[in-house]
PDB file of C-alpha atoms in Angstrom:
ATOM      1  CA  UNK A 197      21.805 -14.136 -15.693  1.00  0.00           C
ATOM      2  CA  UNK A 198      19.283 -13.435 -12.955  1.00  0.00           C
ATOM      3  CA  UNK A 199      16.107 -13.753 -12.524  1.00  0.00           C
ATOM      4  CA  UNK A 200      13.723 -12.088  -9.651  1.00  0.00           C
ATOM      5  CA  UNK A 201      10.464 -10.767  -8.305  1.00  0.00           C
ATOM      6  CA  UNK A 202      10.152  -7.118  -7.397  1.00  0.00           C
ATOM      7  CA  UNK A 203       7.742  -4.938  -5.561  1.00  0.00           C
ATOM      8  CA  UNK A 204       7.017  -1.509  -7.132  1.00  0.00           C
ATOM      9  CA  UNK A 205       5.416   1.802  -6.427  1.00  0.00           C
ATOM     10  CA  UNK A 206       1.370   1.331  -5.091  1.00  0.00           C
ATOM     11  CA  UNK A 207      -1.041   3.350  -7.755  1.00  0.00           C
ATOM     12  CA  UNK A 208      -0.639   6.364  -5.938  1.00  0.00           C
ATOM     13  CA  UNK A 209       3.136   6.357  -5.716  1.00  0.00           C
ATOM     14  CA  UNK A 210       4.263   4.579  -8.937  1.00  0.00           C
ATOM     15  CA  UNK A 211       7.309   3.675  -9.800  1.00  0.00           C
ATOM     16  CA  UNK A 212       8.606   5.852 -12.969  1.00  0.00           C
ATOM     17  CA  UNK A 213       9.884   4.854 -16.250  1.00  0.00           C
ATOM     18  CA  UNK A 214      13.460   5.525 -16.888  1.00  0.00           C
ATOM     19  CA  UNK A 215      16.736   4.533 -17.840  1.00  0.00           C
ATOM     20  CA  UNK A 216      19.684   4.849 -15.739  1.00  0.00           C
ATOM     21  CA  UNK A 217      22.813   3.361 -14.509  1.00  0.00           C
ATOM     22  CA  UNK A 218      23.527   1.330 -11.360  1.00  0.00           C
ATOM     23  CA  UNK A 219      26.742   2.496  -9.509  1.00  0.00           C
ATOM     24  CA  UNK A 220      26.989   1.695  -6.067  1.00  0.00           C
ATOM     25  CA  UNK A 221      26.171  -1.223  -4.114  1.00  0.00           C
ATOM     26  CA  UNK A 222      25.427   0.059  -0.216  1.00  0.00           C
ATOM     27  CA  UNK A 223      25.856  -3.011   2.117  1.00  0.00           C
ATOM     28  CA  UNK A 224      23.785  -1.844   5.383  1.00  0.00           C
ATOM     29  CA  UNK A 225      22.283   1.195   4.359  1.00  0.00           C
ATOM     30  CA  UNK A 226      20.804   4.304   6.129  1.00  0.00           C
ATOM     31  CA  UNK A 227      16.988   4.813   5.220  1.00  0.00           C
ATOM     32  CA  UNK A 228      16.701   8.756   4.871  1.00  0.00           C
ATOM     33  CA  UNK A 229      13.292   9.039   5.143  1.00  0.00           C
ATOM     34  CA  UNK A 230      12.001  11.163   1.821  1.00  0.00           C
ATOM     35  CA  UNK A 231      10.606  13.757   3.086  1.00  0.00           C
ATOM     36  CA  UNK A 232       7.033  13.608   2.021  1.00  0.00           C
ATOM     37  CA  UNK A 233       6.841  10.401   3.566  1.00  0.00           C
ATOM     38  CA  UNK A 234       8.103  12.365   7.322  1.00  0.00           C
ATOM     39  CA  UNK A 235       5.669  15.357   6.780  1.00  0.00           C
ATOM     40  CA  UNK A 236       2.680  13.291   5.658  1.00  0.00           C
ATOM     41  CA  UNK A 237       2.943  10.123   7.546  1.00  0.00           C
ATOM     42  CA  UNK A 238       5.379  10.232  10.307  1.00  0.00           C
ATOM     43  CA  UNK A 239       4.881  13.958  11.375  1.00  0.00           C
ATOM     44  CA  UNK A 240       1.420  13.465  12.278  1.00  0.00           C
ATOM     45  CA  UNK A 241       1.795   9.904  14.593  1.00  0.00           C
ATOM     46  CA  UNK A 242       5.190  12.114  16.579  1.00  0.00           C
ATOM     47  CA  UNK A 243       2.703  14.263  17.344  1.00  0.00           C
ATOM     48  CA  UNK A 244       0.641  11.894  19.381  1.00  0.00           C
ATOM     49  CA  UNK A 245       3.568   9.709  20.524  1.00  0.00           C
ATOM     50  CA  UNK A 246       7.389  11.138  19.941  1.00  0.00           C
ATOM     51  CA  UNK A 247       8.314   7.944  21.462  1.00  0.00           C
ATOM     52  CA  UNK A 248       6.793   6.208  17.785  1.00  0.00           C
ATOM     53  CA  UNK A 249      10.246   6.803  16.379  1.00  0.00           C
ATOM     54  CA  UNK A 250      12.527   5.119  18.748  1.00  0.00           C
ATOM     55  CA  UNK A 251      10.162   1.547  18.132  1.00  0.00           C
ATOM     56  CA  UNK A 252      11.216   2.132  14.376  1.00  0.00           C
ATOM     57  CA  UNK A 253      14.838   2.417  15.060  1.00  0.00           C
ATOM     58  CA  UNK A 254      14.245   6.530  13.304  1.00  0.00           C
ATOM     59  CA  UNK A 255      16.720   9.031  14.319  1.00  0.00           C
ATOM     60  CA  UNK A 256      15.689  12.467  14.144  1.00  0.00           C
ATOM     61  CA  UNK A 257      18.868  14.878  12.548  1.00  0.00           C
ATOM     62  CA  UNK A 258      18.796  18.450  12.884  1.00  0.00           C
ATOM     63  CA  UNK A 259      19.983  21.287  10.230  1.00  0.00           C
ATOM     64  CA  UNK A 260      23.420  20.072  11.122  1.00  0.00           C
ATOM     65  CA  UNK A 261      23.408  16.150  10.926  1.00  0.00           C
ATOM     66  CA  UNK A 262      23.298  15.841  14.393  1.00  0.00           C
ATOM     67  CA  UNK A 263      21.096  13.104  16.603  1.00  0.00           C
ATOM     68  CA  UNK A 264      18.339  14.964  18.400  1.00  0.00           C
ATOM     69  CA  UNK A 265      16.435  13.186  20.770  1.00  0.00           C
ATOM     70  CA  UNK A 266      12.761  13.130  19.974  1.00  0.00           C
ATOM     71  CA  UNK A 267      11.398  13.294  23.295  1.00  0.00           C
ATOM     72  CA  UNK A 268      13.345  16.894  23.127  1.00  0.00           C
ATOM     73  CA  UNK A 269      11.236  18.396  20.149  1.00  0.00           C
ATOM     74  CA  UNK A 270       7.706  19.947  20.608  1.00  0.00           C
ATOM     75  CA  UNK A 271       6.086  18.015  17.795  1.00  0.00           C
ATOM     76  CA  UNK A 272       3.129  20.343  18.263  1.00  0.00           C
ATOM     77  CA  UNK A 273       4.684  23.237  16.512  1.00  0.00           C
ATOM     78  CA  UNK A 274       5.608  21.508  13.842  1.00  0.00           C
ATOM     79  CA  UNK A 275       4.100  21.499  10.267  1.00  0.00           C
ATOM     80  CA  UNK A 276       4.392  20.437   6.912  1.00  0.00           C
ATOM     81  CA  UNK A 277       6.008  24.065   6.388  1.00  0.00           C
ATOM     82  CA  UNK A 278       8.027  24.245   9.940  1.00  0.00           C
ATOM     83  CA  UNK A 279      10.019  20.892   9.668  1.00  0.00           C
ATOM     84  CA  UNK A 280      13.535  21.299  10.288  1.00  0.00           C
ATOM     85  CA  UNK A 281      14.761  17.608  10.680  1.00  0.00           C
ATOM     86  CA  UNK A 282      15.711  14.792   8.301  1.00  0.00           C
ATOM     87  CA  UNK A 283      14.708  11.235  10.041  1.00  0.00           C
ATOM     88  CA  UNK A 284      17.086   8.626   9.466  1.00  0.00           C
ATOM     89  CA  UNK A 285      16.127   4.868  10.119  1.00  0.00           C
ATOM     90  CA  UNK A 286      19.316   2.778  11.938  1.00  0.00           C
ATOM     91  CA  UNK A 287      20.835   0.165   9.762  1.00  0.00           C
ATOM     92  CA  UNK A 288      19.963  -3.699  10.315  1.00  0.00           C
ATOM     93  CA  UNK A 289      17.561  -6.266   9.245  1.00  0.00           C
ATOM     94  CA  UNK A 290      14.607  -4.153  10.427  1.00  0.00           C
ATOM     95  CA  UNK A 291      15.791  -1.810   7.940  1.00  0.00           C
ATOM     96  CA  UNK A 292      12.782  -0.915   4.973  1.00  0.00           C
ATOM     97  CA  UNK A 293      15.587  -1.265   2.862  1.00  0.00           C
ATOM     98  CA  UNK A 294      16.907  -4.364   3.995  1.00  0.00           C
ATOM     99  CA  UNK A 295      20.684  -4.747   4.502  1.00  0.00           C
ATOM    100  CA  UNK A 296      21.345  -3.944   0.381  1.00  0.00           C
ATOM    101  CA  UNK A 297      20.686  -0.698  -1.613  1.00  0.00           C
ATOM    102  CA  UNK A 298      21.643  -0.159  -5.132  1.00  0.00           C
ATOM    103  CA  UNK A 299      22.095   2.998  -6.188  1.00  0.00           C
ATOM    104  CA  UNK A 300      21.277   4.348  -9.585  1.00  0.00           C
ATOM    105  CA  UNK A 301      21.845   7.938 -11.315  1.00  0.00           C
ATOM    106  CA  UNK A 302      18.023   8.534 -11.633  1.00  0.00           C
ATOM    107  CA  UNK A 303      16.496  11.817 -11.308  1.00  0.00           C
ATOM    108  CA  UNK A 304      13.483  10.541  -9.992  1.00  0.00           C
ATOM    109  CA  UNK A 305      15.256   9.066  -6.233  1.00  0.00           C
ATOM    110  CA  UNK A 306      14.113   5.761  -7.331  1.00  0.00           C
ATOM    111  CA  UNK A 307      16.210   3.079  -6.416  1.00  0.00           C
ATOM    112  CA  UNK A 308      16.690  -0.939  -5.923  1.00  0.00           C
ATOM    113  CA  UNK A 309      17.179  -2.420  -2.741  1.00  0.00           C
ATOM    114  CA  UNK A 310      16.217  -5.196   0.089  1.00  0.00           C
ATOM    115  CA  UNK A 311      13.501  -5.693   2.211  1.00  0.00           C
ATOM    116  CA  UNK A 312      12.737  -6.195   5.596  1.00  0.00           C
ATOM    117  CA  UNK A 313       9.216  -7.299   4.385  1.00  0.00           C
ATOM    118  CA  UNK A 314      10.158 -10.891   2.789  1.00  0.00           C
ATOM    119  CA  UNK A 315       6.782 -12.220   2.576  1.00  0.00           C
ATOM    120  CA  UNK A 316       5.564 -10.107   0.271  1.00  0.00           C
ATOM    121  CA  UNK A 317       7.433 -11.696  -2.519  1.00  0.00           C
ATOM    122  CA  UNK A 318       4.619 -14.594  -2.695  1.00  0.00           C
ATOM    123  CA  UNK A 319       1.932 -11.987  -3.247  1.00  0.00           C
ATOM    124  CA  UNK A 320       0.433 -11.700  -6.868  1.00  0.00           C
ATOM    125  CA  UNK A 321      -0.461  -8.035  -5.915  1.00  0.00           C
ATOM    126  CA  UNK A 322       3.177  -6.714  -5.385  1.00  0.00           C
ATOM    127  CA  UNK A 323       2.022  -2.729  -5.972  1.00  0.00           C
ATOM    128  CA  UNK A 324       3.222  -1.806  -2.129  1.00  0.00           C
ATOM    129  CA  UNK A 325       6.054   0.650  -2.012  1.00  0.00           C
ATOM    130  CA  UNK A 326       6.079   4.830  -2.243  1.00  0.00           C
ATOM    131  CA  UNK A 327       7.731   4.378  -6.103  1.00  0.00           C
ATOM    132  CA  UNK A 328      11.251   2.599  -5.274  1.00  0.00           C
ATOM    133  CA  UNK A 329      12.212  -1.062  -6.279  1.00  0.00           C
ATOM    134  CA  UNK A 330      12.502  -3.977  -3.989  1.00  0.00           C
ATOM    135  CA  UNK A 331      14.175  -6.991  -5.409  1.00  0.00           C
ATOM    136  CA  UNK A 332      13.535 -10.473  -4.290  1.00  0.00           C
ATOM    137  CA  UNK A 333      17.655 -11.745  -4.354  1.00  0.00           C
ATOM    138  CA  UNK A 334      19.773  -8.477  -3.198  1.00  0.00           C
ATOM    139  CA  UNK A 335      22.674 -11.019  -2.228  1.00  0.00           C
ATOM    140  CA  UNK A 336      22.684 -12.836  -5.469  1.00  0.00           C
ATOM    141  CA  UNK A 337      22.517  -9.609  -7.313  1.00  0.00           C
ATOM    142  CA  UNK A 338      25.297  -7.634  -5.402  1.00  0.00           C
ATOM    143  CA  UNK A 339      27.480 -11.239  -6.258  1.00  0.00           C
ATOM    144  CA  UNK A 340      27.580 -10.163  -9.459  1.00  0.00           C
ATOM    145  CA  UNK A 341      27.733  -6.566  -9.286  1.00  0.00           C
ATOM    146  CA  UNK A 342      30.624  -6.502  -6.831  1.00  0.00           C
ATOM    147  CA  UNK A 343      32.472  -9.549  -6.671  1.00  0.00           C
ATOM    148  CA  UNK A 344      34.813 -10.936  -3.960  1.00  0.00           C
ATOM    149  CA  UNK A 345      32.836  -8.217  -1.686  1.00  0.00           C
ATOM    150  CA  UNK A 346      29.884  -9.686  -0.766  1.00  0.00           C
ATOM    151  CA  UNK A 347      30.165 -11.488   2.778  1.00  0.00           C
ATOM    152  CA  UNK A 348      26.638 -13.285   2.895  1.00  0.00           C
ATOM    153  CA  UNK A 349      27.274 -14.353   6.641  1.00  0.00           C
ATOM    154  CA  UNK A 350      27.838 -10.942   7.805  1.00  0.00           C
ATOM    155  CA  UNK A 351      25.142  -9.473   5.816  1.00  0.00           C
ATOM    156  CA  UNK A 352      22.832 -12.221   7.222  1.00  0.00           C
ATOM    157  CA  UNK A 353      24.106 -11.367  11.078  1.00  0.00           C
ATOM    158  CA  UNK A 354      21.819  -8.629  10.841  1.00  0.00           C
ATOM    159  CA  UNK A 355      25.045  -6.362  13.028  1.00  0.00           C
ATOM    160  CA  UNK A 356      23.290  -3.498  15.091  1.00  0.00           C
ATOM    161  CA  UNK A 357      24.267  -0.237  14.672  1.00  0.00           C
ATOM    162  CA  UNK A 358      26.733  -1.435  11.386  1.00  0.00           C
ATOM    163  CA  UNK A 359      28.114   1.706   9.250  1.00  0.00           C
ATOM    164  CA  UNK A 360      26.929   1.965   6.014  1.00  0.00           C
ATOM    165  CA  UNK A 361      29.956   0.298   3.524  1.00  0.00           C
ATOM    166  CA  UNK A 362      30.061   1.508   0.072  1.00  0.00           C
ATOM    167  CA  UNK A 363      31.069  -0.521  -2.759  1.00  0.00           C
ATOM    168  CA  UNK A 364      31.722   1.268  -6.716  1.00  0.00           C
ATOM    169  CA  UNK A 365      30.745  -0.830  -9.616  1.00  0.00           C
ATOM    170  CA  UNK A 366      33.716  -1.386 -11.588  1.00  0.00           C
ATOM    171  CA  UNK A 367      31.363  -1.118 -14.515  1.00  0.00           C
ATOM    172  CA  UNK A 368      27.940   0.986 -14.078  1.00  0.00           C
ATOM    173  CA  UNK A 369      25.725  -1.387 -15.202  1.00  0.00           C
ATOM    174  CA  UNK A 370      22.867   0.192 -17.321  1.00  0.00           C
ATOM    175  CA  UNK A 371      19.338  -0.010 -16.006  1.00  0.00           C
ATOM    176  CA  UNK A 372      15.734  -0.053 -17.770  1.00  0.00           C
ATOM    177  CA  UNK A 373      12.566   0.472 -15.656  1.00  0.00           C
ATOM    178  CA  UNK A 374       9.850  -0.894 -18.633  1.00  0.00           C
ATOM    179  CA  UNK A 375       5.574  -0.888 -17.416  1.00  0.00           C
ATOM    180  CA  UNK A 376       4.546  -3.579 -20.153  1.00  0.00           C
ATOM    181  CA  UNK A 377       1.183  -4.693 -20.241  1.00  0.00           C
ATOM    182  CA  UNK A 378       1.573  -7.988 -22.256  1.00  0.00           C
ATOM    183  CA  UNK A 379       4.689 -10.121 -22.721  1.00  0.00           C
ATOM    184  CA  UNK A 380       5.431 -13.375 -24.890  1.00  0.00           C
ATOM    185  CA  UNK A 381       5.417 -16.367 -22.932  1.00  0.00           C
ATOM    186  CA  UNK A 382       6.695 -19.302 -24.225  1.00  0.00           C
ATOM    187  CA  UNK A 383       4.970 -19.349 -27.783  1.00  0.00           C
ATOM    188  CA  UNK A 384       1.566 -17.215 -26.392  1.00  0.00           C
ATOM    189  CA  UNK A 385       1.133 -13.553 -25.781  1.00  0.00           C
ATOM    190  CA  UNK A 386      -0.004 -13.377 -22.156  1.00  0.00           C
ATOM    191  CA  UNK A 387      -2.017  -9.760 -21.000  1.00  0.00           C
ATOM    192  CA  UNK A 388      -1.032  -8.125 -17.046  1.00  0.00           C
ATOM    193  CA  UNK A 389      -3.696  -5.849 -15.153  1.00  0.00           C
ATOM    194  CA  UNK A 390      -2.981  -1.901 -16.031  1.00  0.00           C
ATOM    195  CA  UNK A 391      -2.377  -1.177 -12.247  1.00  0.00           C
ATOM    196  CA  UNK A 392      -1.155   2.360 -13.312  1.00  0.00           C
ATOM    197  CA  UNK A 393      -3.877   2.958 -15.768  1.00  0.00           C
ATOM    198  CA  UNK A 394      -1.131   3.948 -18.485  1.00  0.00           C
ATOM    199  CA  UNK A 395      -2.756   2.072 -21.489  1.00  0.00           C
ATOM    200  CA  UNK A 396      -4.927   4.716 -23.548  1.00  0.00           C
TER     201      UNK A 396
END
């Protein structure tokens, strides 16, 4: 029915094998920062310049879900141990996930979603994200998964500051994450690199 490029997990964050089902389509998503991504990357460049945050479009939440202004926070005492806060990026086109996110019932917090990054879709190499799926046509896809909801214009306007709207499946749509090293092409069986080093 469709047919796409993705981008998946780099070698050191790979993107798991499983099966799963895909539920909800999130038009202008939140991007809740995982936190081993805020400890290990973020944590460290707040530390030399709160201010970092606010050029991403990252809120910083407290313990109760409330905005806390980052200038307000002595980064210094903070560790990977002593982190209180959940960082939230703003929804919009600047959005890592784009203005899509599909969300599937995997254990793993692996899901599909847009990019702000489009370019990378004419890379060979497309081994780039921390394990989660980004998909080459989120519009065309959500067409099908939700129809009659998808307003490309307004998805397109890139609206600042947009609440996240949730859409249900009617039908979870099952989903199979496969690593294959060869495929059949045509009439020929054609070999892929082992980025993940999973052939013994």
């Amino acid at each position: 029915v469709l047919d796409m490029k993705i981008v998946a997990g780099k070698p050191a964050t790979k993107t798991p094998r499983f099966s799963a089902y895909l539920h909800q389509v999130i038009f202008y998503p939140y991007w809740h920062v995982p936190r081993s991504i805020a400890i290990n990357e973020l944590l460290p460049r707040c530390k030399k310049n709160p201010h970092v945050l606010n050029s991403m479009n990252i809120q910083v939440l407290n313990s109760n879900g409330t905005v806390v202004d980052p200038g307000s926070i002595n980064w210094s005492k903070l560790s990977k141990k002593n982190f209180p806060y959940t960082l939230r990026q703003s929804t919009g086109c600047d959005n890592a996930l784009g203005i899509i996110k599909f969300n599937l019932t995997s254990p793993f917090s692996v899901y599909l979603h847009d990019t702000n990054l489009k370019s990378v879709f004419a890379s060979q190499k497309r081994y780039l994200s921390h394990g989660c799926i980004r998909i080459e046509k989120p519009i065309e896809l959500a067409q099908i998964l939700v129809p009659g909801k998808v307003d490309s214009n307004f998805l397109k306007s890139c609206s600042k500051g947009q609440k996240p709207i949730t859409e249900a499946v009617k039908e979870p749509v099952p989903v199979f994450v496969v690593y294959m090293t060869a495929d059949v092409v045509g009439m020929q069986v054609q070999y892929f690199p082992d980025i993940y080093n999973l052939r013994q």
